[in-house]
Amino acid sequence: METRNITVPETAEYIQNLYDQPDPFLRALRERSQEAMVPILLGETEPLLQQLVLLRKPQNILEIGTAVGYGAICFGTWAPEARVTTIESAADMVERARSNIADAGLSQRVTVLEGDARDVLVGLSSQWTKESQPYDFIFIDAGKGHYLEFWELCLPMMARDCIVASDNVLFKGLTASDVFEAPGKKKRKHRTIVRRLRRYLDYLTHQEGLLTAVLAVGDGLAITTVQDPQLVRTQWEYEHTMENENEEN
């Protein structure tokens, strides 16, 4: 079992062993994905997301990062009356996801959009009107270095009390501490991702209109309730305000 520097391996293994996917289709898809080393929801993260969906009862779900469609199928199953829009940049994954979603019988409610998430979100936002149904549940699980960009592009499309779940925010413990940093070629790339994740979490946890819990579950999960999107400042507005307050002090 890989140590993610968030919980001790024994604890992570124990929690994962408690998890049992009850849906035969999803269980088979999970097994195939793990054998092919395709990243999907971690076993200890999935039940928490399911609880959030069941409590929130969303009608319009957005997922950023489809992979083979496992998460999108979960959301469509947990929220049987919801529309699910999921975004994926890799063409081969888009094809596989659409096939899996069709096999799950969810093609009428789950839509896969292909492209860089930032470009797709700009397109969705440009078509947004007052009559559009806002997203009341958003799951971010794509390029970790771009979470803040995803957030700000989604913000105009969020409903009041929207829940935003951001996965992998502790990034193998590196977001919490540099002591977990390993030497190698990826060191500089990791530093950029870590710096951006820290900035993202600082933003989420110091905003009027947001309630955020950062949990040591899986590779780290941030759960944010957007109480009122109209009150939420952009990252630039937030940092500009902090700079002014520091100068005054």
PDB file of C-alpha atoms in Angstrom:
ATOM      1  CA  MET A   1       0.000   0.000   0.000  1.00  0.00           C
ATOM      2  CA  GLU A   2       1.435   3.362  -1.049  1.00  0.00           C
ATOM      3  CA  THR A   3       1.926   5.835   1.781  1.00  0.00           C
ATOM      4  CA  ARG A   4       0.318   9.174   0.937  1.00  0.00           C
ATOM      5  CA  ASN A   5       1.752  10.902   4.028  1.00  0.00           C
ATOM      6  CA  ILE A   6      -1.780  11.809   5.116  1.00  0.00           C
ATOM      7  CA  THR A   7      -2.792   8.788   7.149  1.00  0.00           C
ATOM      8  CA  VAL A   8      -0.545   5.927   8.150  1.00  0.00           C
ATOM      9  CA  PRO A   9      -0.659   3.037   5.650  1.00  0.00           C
ATOM     10  CA  GLU A  10      -2.336   0.674   8.122  1.00  0.00           C
ATOM     11  CA  THR A  11      -5.203   3.108   8.687  1.00  0.00           C
ATOM     12  CA  ALA A  12      -5.678   3.768   4.966  1.00  0.00           C
ATOM     13  CA  GLU A  13      -5.657   0.035   4.229  1.00  0.00           C
ATOM     14  CA  TYR A  14      -8.169  -0.650   7.009  1.00  0.00           C
ATOM     15  CA  ILE A  15     -10.591   2.002   5.720  1.00  0.00           C
ATOM     16  CA  GLN A  16     -10.264   0.793   2.127  1.00  0.00           C
ATOM     17  CA  ASN A  17     -10.981  -2.767   3.224  1.00  0.00           C
ATOM     18  CA  LEU A  18     -14.203  -1.602   4.870  1.00  0.00           C
ATOM     19  CA  TYR A  19     -15.416  -0.241   1.544  1.00  0.00           C
ATOM     20  CA  ASP A  20     -17.477  -2.535  -0.682  1.00  0.00           C
ATOM     21  CA  GLN A  21     -19.054  -1.190  -3.876  1.00  0.00           C
ATOM     22  CA  PRO A  22     -22.598  -2.645  -3.836  1.00  0.00           C
ATOM     23  CA  ASP A  23     -23.387  -1.878  -7.495  1.00  0.00           C
ATOM     24  CA  PRO A  24     -22.203  -4.790  -9.712  1.00  0.00           C
ATOM     25  CA  PHE A  25     -21.558  -2.558 -12.746  1.00  0.00           C
ATOM     26  CA  LEU A  26     -19.514  -0.040 -10.765  1.00  0.00           C
ATOM     27  CA  ARG A  27     -17.676  -2.795  -8.909  1.00  0.00           C
ATOM     28  CA  ALA A  28     -16.605  -4.369 -12.219  1.00  0.00           C
ATOM     29  CA  LEU A  29     -15.623  -0.967 -13.633  1.00  0.00           C
ATOM     30  CA  ARG A  30     -13.577  -0.215 -10.517  1.00  0.00           C
ATOM     31  CA  GLU A  31     -11.740  -3.524 -10.820  1.00  0.00           C
ATOM     32  CA  ARG A  32     -10.990  -2.990 -14.527  1.00  0.00           C
ATOM     33  CA  SER A  33      -9.807   0.555 -13.907  1.00  0.00           C
ATOM     34  CA  GLN A  34      -7.510  -0.476 -11.083  1.00  0.00           C
ATOM     35  CA  GLU A  35      -6.032  -3.291 -13.170  1.00  0.00           C
ATOM     36  CA  ALA A  36      -5.365  -0.820 -15.998  1.00  0.00           C
ATOM     37  CA  MET A  37      -3.984   1.713 -13.467  1.00  0.00           C
ATOM     38  CA  VAL A  38      -6.567   4.314 -14.473  1.00  0.00           C
ATOM     39  CA  PRO A  39      -7.095   6.793 -11.607  1.00  0.00           C
ATOM     40  CA  ILE A  40     -10.631   6.790 -10.239  1.00  0.00           C
ATOM     41  CA  LEU A  41     -12.223   7.716  -6.911  1.00  0.00           C
ATOM     42  CA  LEU A  42     -10.301   6.254  -4.001  1.00  0.00           C
ATOM     43  CA  GLY A  43     -12.216   3.728  -1.932  1.00  0.00           C
ATOM     44  CA  GLU A  44     -12.149   5.883   1.205  1.00  0.00           C
ATOM     45  CA  THR A  45     -13.259   9.021  -0.694  1.00  0.00           C
ATOM     46  CA  GLU A  46     -16.209   7.557  -2.590  1.00  0.00           C
ATOM     47  CA  PRO A  47     -18.558   6.889   0.388  1.00  0.00           C
ATOM     48  CA  LEU A  48     -18.047  10.450   1.652  1.00  0.00           C
ATOM     49  CA  LEU A  49     -18.989  11.899  -1.746  1.00  0.00           C
ATOM     50  CA  GLN A  50     -22.020   9.619  -1.828  1.00  0.00           C
ATOM     51  CA  GLN A  51     -23.149  10.936   1.563  1.00  0.00           C
ATOM     52  CA  LEU A  52     -22.769  14.531   0.341  1.00  0.00           C
ATOM     53  CA  VAL A  53     -24.826  13.853  -2.775  1.00  0.00           C
ATOM     54  CA  LEU A  54     -27.555  12.063  -0.840  1.00  0.00           C
ATOM     55  CA  LEU A  55     -27.770  14.939   1.648  1.00  0.00           C
ATOM     56  CA  ARG A  56     -27.661  17.744  -0.921  1.00  0.00           C
ATOM     57  CA  LYS A  57     -29.964  16.042  -3.491  1.00  0.00           C
ATOM     58  CA  PRO A  58     -28.504  18.015  -6.412  1.00  0.00           C
ATOM     59  CA  GLN A  59     -30.350  18.566  -9.669  1.00  0.00           C
ATOM     60  CA  ASN A  60     -27.420  19.717 -11.792  1.00  0.00           C
ATOM     61  CA  ILE A  61     -23.942  18.239 -11.248  1.00  0.00           C
ATOM     62  CA  LEU A  62     -20.645  19.279 -12.839  1.00  0.00           C
ATOM     63  CA  GLU A  63     -17.563  17.067 -12.772  1.00  0.00           C
ATOM     64  CA  ILE A  64     -14.158  18.281 -13.945  1.00  0.00           C
ATOM     65  CA  GLY A  65     -12.056  15.235 -14.806  1.00  0.00           C
ATOM     66  CA  THR A  66     -13.954  12.258 -16.234  1.00  0.00           C
ATOM     67  CA  ALA A  67     -11.315   9.579 -16.879  1.00  0.00           C
ATOM     68  CA  VAL A  68     -13.301   6.423 -17.750  1.00  0.00           C
ATOM     69  CA  GLY A  69     -16.566   7.807 -16.390  1.00  0.00           C
ATOM     70  CA  TYR A  70     -16.570   6.041 -13.030  1.00  0.00           C
ATOM     71  CA  GLY A  71     -17.290   9.188 -11.018  1.00  0.00           C
ATOM     72  CA  ALA A  72     -19.915  10.446 -13.460  1.00  0.00           C
ATOM     73  CA  ILE A  73     -21.737   7.109 -13.263  1.00  0.00           C
ATOM     74  CA  CYS A  74     -21.575   7.274  -9.463  1.00  0.00           C
ATOM     75  CA  PHE A  75     -23.115  10.753  -9.453  1.00  0.00           C
ATOM     76  CA  GLY A  76     -25.800   9.738 -11.927  1.00  0.00           C
ATOM     77  CA  THR A  77     -26.622   6.689  -9.796  1.00  0.00           C
ATOM     78  CA  TRP A  78     -26.653   8.517  -6.459  1.00  0.00           C
ATOM     79  CA  ALA A  79     -28.783  11.383  -7.816  1.00  0.00           C
ATOM     80  CA  PRO A  80     -31.316   9.657 -10.097  1.00  0.00           C
ATOM     81  CA  GLU A  81     -33.091  12.892 -11.035  1.00  0.00           C
ATOM     82  CA  ALA A  82     -29.984  14.980 -11.700  1.00  0.00           C
ATOM     83  CA  ARG A  83     -28.299  16.017 -14.902  1.00  0.00           C
ATOM     84  CA  VAL A  84     -24.551  15.351 -14.895  1.00  0.00           C
ATOM     85  CA  THR A  85     -22.046  17.212 -17.069  1.00  0.00           C
ATOM     86  CA  THR A  86     -18.488  15.907 -17.006  1.00  0.00           C
ATOM     87  CA  ILE A  87     -15.379  17.297 -18.727  1.00  0.00           C
ATOM     88  CA  GLU A  88     -12.379  15.328 -20.010  1.00  0.00           C
ATOM     89  CA  SER A  89      -9.405  16.448 -22.114  1.00  0.00           C
ATOM     90  CA  ALA A  90      -8.041  13.055 -23.241  1.00  0.00           C
ATOM     91  CA  ALA A  91      -9.818  11.817 -26.385  1.00  0.00           C
ATOM     92  CA  ASP A  92      -9.270   8.130 -25.589  1.00  0.00           C
ATOM     93  CA  MET A  93     -10.759   8.583 -22.108  1.00  0.00           C
ATOM     94  CA  VAL A  94     -13.742  10.453 -23.565  1.00  0.00           C
ATOM     95  CA  GLU A  95     -14.502   7.508 -25.843  1.00  0.00           C
ATOM     96  CA  ARG A  96     -14.197   4.995 -23.028  1.00  0.00           C
ATOM     97  CA  ALA A  97     -16.254   7.136 -20.661  1.00  0.00           C
ATOM     98  CA  ARG A  98     -19.095   7.536 -23.150  1.00  0.00           C
ATOM     99  CA  SER A  99     -19.107   3.792 -23.739  1.00  0.00           C
ATOM    100  CA  ASN A 100     -19.196   3.023 -20.002  1.00  0.00           C
ATOM    101  CA  ILE A 101     -21.918   5.604 -19.389  1.00  0.00           C
ATOM    102  CA  ALA A 102     -24.002   4.099 -22.190  1.00  0.00           C
ATOM    103  CA  ASP A 103     -23.493   0.605 -20.753  1.00  0.00           C
ATOM    104  CA  ALA A 104     -24.676   1.930 -17.389  1.00  0.00           C
ATOM    105  CA  GLY A 105     -27.866   3.207 -19.046  1.00  0.00           C
ATOM    106  CA  LEU A 106     -27.153   6.855 -18.175  1.00  0.00           C
ATOM    107  CA  SER A 107     -26.538   8.472 -21.571  1.00  0.00           C
ATOM    108  CA  GLN A 108     -29.775  10.450 -21.355  1.00  0.00           C
ATOM    109  CA  ARG A 109     -28.682  12.230 -18.155  1.00  0.00           C
ATOM    110  CA  VAL A 110     -24.868  12.198 -18.264  1.00  0.00           C
ATOM    111  CA  THR A 111     -23.066  14.295 -20.876  1.00  0.00           C
ATOM    112  CA  VAL A 112     -19.325  14.083 -21.546  1.00  0.00           C
ATOM    113  CA  LEU A 113     -17.715  17.240 -22.938  1.00  0.00           C
ATOM    114  CA  GLU A 114     -14.296  16.883 -24.563  1.00  0.00           C
ATOM    115  CA  GLY A 115     -11.561  19.487 -24.237  1.00  0.00           C
ATOM    116  CA  ASP A 116      -9.339  21.376 -21.847  1.00  0.00           C
ATOM    117  CA  ALA A 117     -11.544  22.080 -18.832  1.00  0.00           C
ATOM    118  CA  ARG A 118     -10.660  25.770 -18.844  1.00  0.00           C
ATOM    119  CA  ASP A 119     -11.771  26.158 -22.463  1.00  0.00           C
ATOM    120  CA  VAL A 120     -14.929  24.118 -21.925  1.00  0.00           C
ATOM    121  CA  LEU A 121     -15.855  26.128 -18.832  1.00  0.00           C
ATOM    122  CA  VAL A 122     -15.364  29.391 -20.715  1.00  0.00           C
ATOM    123  CA  GLY A 123     -17.736  28.045 -23.372  1.00  0.00           C
ATOM    124  CA  LEU A 124     -20.336  27.003 -20.807  1.00  0.00           C
ATOM    125  CA  SER A 125     -20.107  30.352 -19.039  1.00  0.00           C
ATOM    126  CA  SER A 126     -20.491  32.284 -22.301  1.00  0.00           C
ATOM    127  CA  GLN A 127     -23.798  30.492 -22.938  1.00  0.00           C
ATOM    128  CA  TRP A 128     -25.040  31.111 -19.384  1.00  0.00           C
ATOM    129  CA  THR A 129     -28.259  33.068 -18.938  1.00  0.00           C
ATOM    130  CA  LYS A 130     -30.501  33.951 -16.011  1.00  0.00           C
ATOM    131  CA  GLU A 131     -32.742  31.065 -17.073  1.00  0.00           C
ATOM    132  CA  SER A 132     -29.909  28.493 -16.945  1.00  0.00           C
ATOM    133  CA  GLN A 133     -30.084  25.960 -14.120  1.00  0.00           C
ATOM    134  CA  PRO A 134     -27.070  26.583 -11.863  1.00  0.00           C
ATOM    135  CA  TYR A 135     -24.849  23.775 -10.655  1.00  0.00           C
ATOM    136  CA  ASP A 136     -25.622  22.708  -7.109  1.00  0.00           C
ATOM    137  CA  PHE A 137     -22.837  20.107  -6.855  1.00  0.00           C
ATOM    138  CA  ILE A 138     -19.375  20.372  -8.432  1.00  0.00           C
ATOM    139  CA  PHE A 139     -16.564  17.838  -8.235  1.00  0.00           C
ATOM    140  CA  ILE A 140     -13.062  18.991  -9.200  1.00  0.00           C
ATOM    141  CA  ASP A 141     -10.633  16.178  -9.973  1.00  0.00           C
ATOM    142  CA  ALA A 142      -8.438  17.286 -12.881  1.00  0.00           C
ATOM    143  CA  GLY A 143      -5.142  19.197 -13.175  1.00  0.00           C
ATOM    144  CA  LYS A 144      -4.274  20.059  -9.574  1.00  0.00           C
ATOM    145  CA  GLY A 145      -2.295  23.118 -10.605  1.00  0.00           C
ATOM    146  CA  HIS A 146      -5.415  24.640 -12.167  1.00  0.00           C
ATOM    147  CA  TYR A 147      -7.977  24.224  -9.376  1.00  0.00           C
ATOM    148  CA  LEU A 148      -8.238  27.954  -8.713  1.00  0.00           C
ATOM    149  CA  GLU A 149      -8.826  28.640 -12.412  1.00  0.00           C
ATOM    150  CA  PHE A 150     -11.539  25.973 -12.518  1.00  0.00           C
ATOM    151  CA  TRP A 151     -13.147  27.472  -9.419  1.00  0.00           C
ATOM    152  CA  GLU A 152     -13.300  31.014 -10.758  1.00  0.00           C
ATOM    153  CA  LEU A 153     -14.715  29.865 -14.109  1.00  0.00           C
ATOM    154  CA  CYS A 154     -17.384  27.848 -12.267  1.00  0.00           C
ATOM    155  CA  LEU A 155     -18.290  30.586  -9.773  1.00  0.00           C
ATOM    156  CA  PRO A 156     -20.825  32.444 -12.003  1.00  0.00           C
ATOM    157  CA  MET A 157     -22.599  29.120 -12.622  1.00  0.00           C
ATOM    158  CA  MET A 158     -22.907  28.053  -8.967  1.00  0.00           C
ATOM    159  CA  ALA A 159     -26.215  27.863  -7.139  1.00  0.00           C
ATOM    160  CA  ARG A 160     -26.709  29.207  -3.636  1.00  0.00           C
ATOM    161  CA  ASP A 161     -25.551  26.489  -1.204  1.00  0.00           C
ATOM    162  CA  CYS A 162     -23.705  24.690  -4.003  1.00  0.00           C
ATOM    163  CA  ILE A 163     -21.314  22.044  -2.681  1.00  0.00           C
ATOM    164  CA  VAL A 164     -17.876  21.969  -4.300  1.00  0.00           C
ATOM    165  CA  ALA A 165     -15.719  18.922  -3.560  1.00  0.00           C
ATOM    166  CA  SER A 166     -12.060  19.321  -4.571  1.00  0.00           C
ATOM    167  CA  ASP A 167     -10.110  16.062  -4.609  1.00  0.00           C
ATOM    168  CA  ASN A 168      -6.387  15.387  -4.046  1.00  0.00           C
ATOM    169  CA  VAL A 169      -5.804  18.774  -2.394  1.00  0.00           C
ATOM    170  CA  LEU A 170      -3.198  17.452   0.067  1.00  0.00           C
ATOM    171  CA  PHE A 171      -1.201  15.911  -2.811  1.00  0.00           C
ATOM    172  CA  LYS A 172       0.572  13.074  -0.991  1.00  0.00           C
ATOM    173  CA  GLY A 173       1.080  15.334   2.009  1.00  0.00           C
ATOM    174  CA  LEU A 174       3.185  17.842   0.064  1.00  0.00           C
ATOM    175  CA  THR A 175       0.584  20.598   0.441  1.00  0.00           C
ATOM    176  CA  ALA A 176       0.895  20.313   4.213  1.00  0.00           C
ATOM    177  CA  SER A 177       4.672  20.125   4.520  1.00  0.00           C
ATOM    178  CA  ASP A 178       7.837  20.238   2.429  1.00  0.00           C
ATOM    179  CA  VAL A 179       9.291  17.381   4.493  1.00  0.00           C
ATOM    180  CA  PHE A 180       7.451  14.946   2.218  1.00  0.00           C
ATOM    181  CA  GLU A 181       9.181  16.255  -0.889  1.00  0.00           C
ATOM    182  CA  ALA A 182      11.197  13.617  -2.742  1.00  0.00           C
ATOM    183  CA  PRO A 183      14.234  14.434  -4.903  1.00  0.00           C
ATOM    184  CA  GLY A 184      14.042  13.950  -8.653  1.00  0.00           C
ATOM    185  CA  LYS A 185      13.100  15.472 -11.985  1.00  0.00           C
ATOM    186  CA  LYS A 186       9.517  16.165 -10.901  1.00  0.00           C
ATOM    187  CA  LYS A 187      10.595  18.263  -7.929  1.00  0.00           C
ATOM    188  CA  ARG A 188      10.133  21.628  -9.666  1.00  0.00           C
ATOM    189  CA  LYS A 189       6.764  20.591 -11.141  1.00  0.00           C
ATOM    190  CA  HIS A 190       5.612  19.365  -7.740  1.00  0.00           C
ATOM    191  CA  ARG A 191       6.638  22.651  -6.156  1.00  0.00           C
ATOM    192  CA  THR A 192       4.477  24.572  -8.631  1.00  0.00           C
ATOM    193  CA  ILE A 193       1.484  22.330  -7.958  1.00  0.00           C
ATOM    194  CA  VAL A 194       1.992  22.556  -4.190  1.00  0.00           C
ATOM    195  CA  ARG A 195       2.276  26.339  -4.278  1.00  0.00           C
ATOM    196  CA  ARG A 196      -0.950  26.593  -6.285  1.00  0.00           C
ATOM    197  CA  LEU A 197      -2.808  24.126  -4.050  1.00  0.00           C
ATOM    198  CA  ARG A 198      -1.774  26.052  -0.948  1.00  0.00           C
ATOM    199  CA  ARG A 199      -3.002  29.247  -2.567  1.00  0.00           C
ATOM    200  CA  TYR A 200      -6.281  27.540  -3.483  1.00  0.00           C
ATOM    201  CA  LEU A 201      -6.894  26.229   0.037  1.00  0.00           C
ATOM    202  CA  ASP A 202      -5.991  29.572   1.577  1.00  0.00           C
ATOM    203  CA  TYR A 203      -8.559  31.179  -0.708  1.00  0.00           C
ATOM    204  CA  LEU A 204     -11.297  28.640   0.120  1.00  0.00           C
ATOM    205  CA  THR A 205     -10.813  28.897   3.864  1.00  0.00           C
ATOM    206  CA  HIS A 206     -10.718  32.703   4.169  1.00  0.00           C
ATOM    207  CA  GLN A 207     -13.703  33.804   2.128  1.00  0.00           C
ATOM    208  CA  GLU A 208     -16.959  35.419   3.127  1.00  0.00           C
ATOM    209  CA  GLY A 209     -19.803  33.335   1.762  1.00  0.00           C
ATOM    210  CA  LEU A 210     -17.867  30.043   1.890  1.00  0.00           C
ATOM    211  CA  LEU A 211     -17.677  27.248   4.446  1.00  0.00           C
ATOM    212  CA  THR A 212     -14.772  24.888   3.776  1.00  0.00           C
ATOM    213  CA  ALA A 213     -13.563  21.738   5.505  1.00  0.00           C
ATOM    214  CA  VAL A 214     -10.246  20.209   4.436  1.00  0.00           C
ATOM    215  CA  LEU A 215     -10.217  16.516   5.292  1.00  0.00           C
ATOM    216  CA  ALA A 216      -7.388  13.998   5.435  1.00  0.00           C
ATOM    217  CA  VAL A 217      -9.380  11.499   3.389  1.00  0.00           C
ATOM    218  CA  GLY A 218      -7.785   9.714   0.459  1.00  0.00           C
ATOM    219  CA  ASP A 219      -5.295  12.181  -1.002  1.00  0.00           C
ATOM    220  CA  GLY A 220      -7.073  15.084   0.706  1.00  0.00           C
ATOM    221  CA  LEU A 221     -10.594  16.351   0.062  1.00  0.00           C
ATOM    222  CA  ALA A 222     -11.822  19.932   0.442  1.00  0.00           C
ATOM    223  CA  ILE A 223     -15.585  20.295   0.860  1.00  0.00           C
ATOM    224  CA  THR A 224     -16.931  23.796   0.327  1.00  0.00           C
ATOM    225  CA  THR A 225     -20.477  25.078   0.725  1.00  0.00           C
ATOM    226  CA  VAL A 226     -21.003  28.217  -1.335  1.00  0.00           C
ATOM    227  CA  GLN A 227     -23.563  29.954   0.849  1.00  0.00           C
ATOM    228  CA  ASP A 228     -23.973  32.905  -1.505  1.00  0.00           C
ATOM    229  CA  PRO A 229     -21.982  33.092  -4.783  1.00  0.00           C
ATOM    230  CA  GLN A 230     -22.685  36.834  -4.957  1.00  0.00           C
ATOM    231  CA  LEU A 231     -20.604  37.423  -1.817  1.00  0.00           C
ATOM    232  CA  VAL A 232     -17.585  35.436  -2.967  1.00  0.00           C
ATOM    233  CA  ARG A 233     -14.631  37.462  -4.180  1.00  0.00           C
ATOM    234  CA  THR A 234     -12.318  36.374  -6.981  1.00  0.00           C
ATOM    235  CA  GLN A 235      -8.776  35.377  -6.078  1.00  0.00           C
ATOM    236  CA  TRP A 236      -7.464  38.748  -7.280  1.00  0.00           C
ATOM    237  CA  GLU A 237     -10.031  40.634  -5.175  1.00  0.00           C
ATOM    238  CA  TYR A 238      -9.228  38.491  -2.148  1.00  0.00           C
ATOM    239  CA  GLU A 239      -5.452  38.941  -2.401  1.00  0.00           C
ATOM    240  CA  HIS A 240      -5.800  42.666  -3.146  1.00  0.00           C
ATOM    241  CA  THR A 241      -7.932  43.067  -0.010  1.00  0.00           C
ATOM    242  CA  MET A 242      -5.393  41.117   2.073  1.00  0.00           C
ATOM    243  CA  GLU A 243      -2.557  43.319   0.800  1.00  0.00           C
ATOM    244  CA  ASN A 244      -4.474  46.471   1.754  1.00  0.00           C
ATOM    245  CA  GLU A 245      -5.274  45.126   5.216  1.00  0.00           C
ATOM    246  CA  ASN A 246      -1.616  44.182   5.782  1.00  0.00           C
ATOM    247  CA  GLU A 247      -0.509  47.678   4.750  1.00  0.00           C
ATOM    248  CA  GLU A 248      -2.994  49.254   7.151  1.00  0.00           C
ATOM    249  CA  ASN A 249      -1.711  47.078   9.983  1.00  0.00           C
TER     250      ASN A 249
END
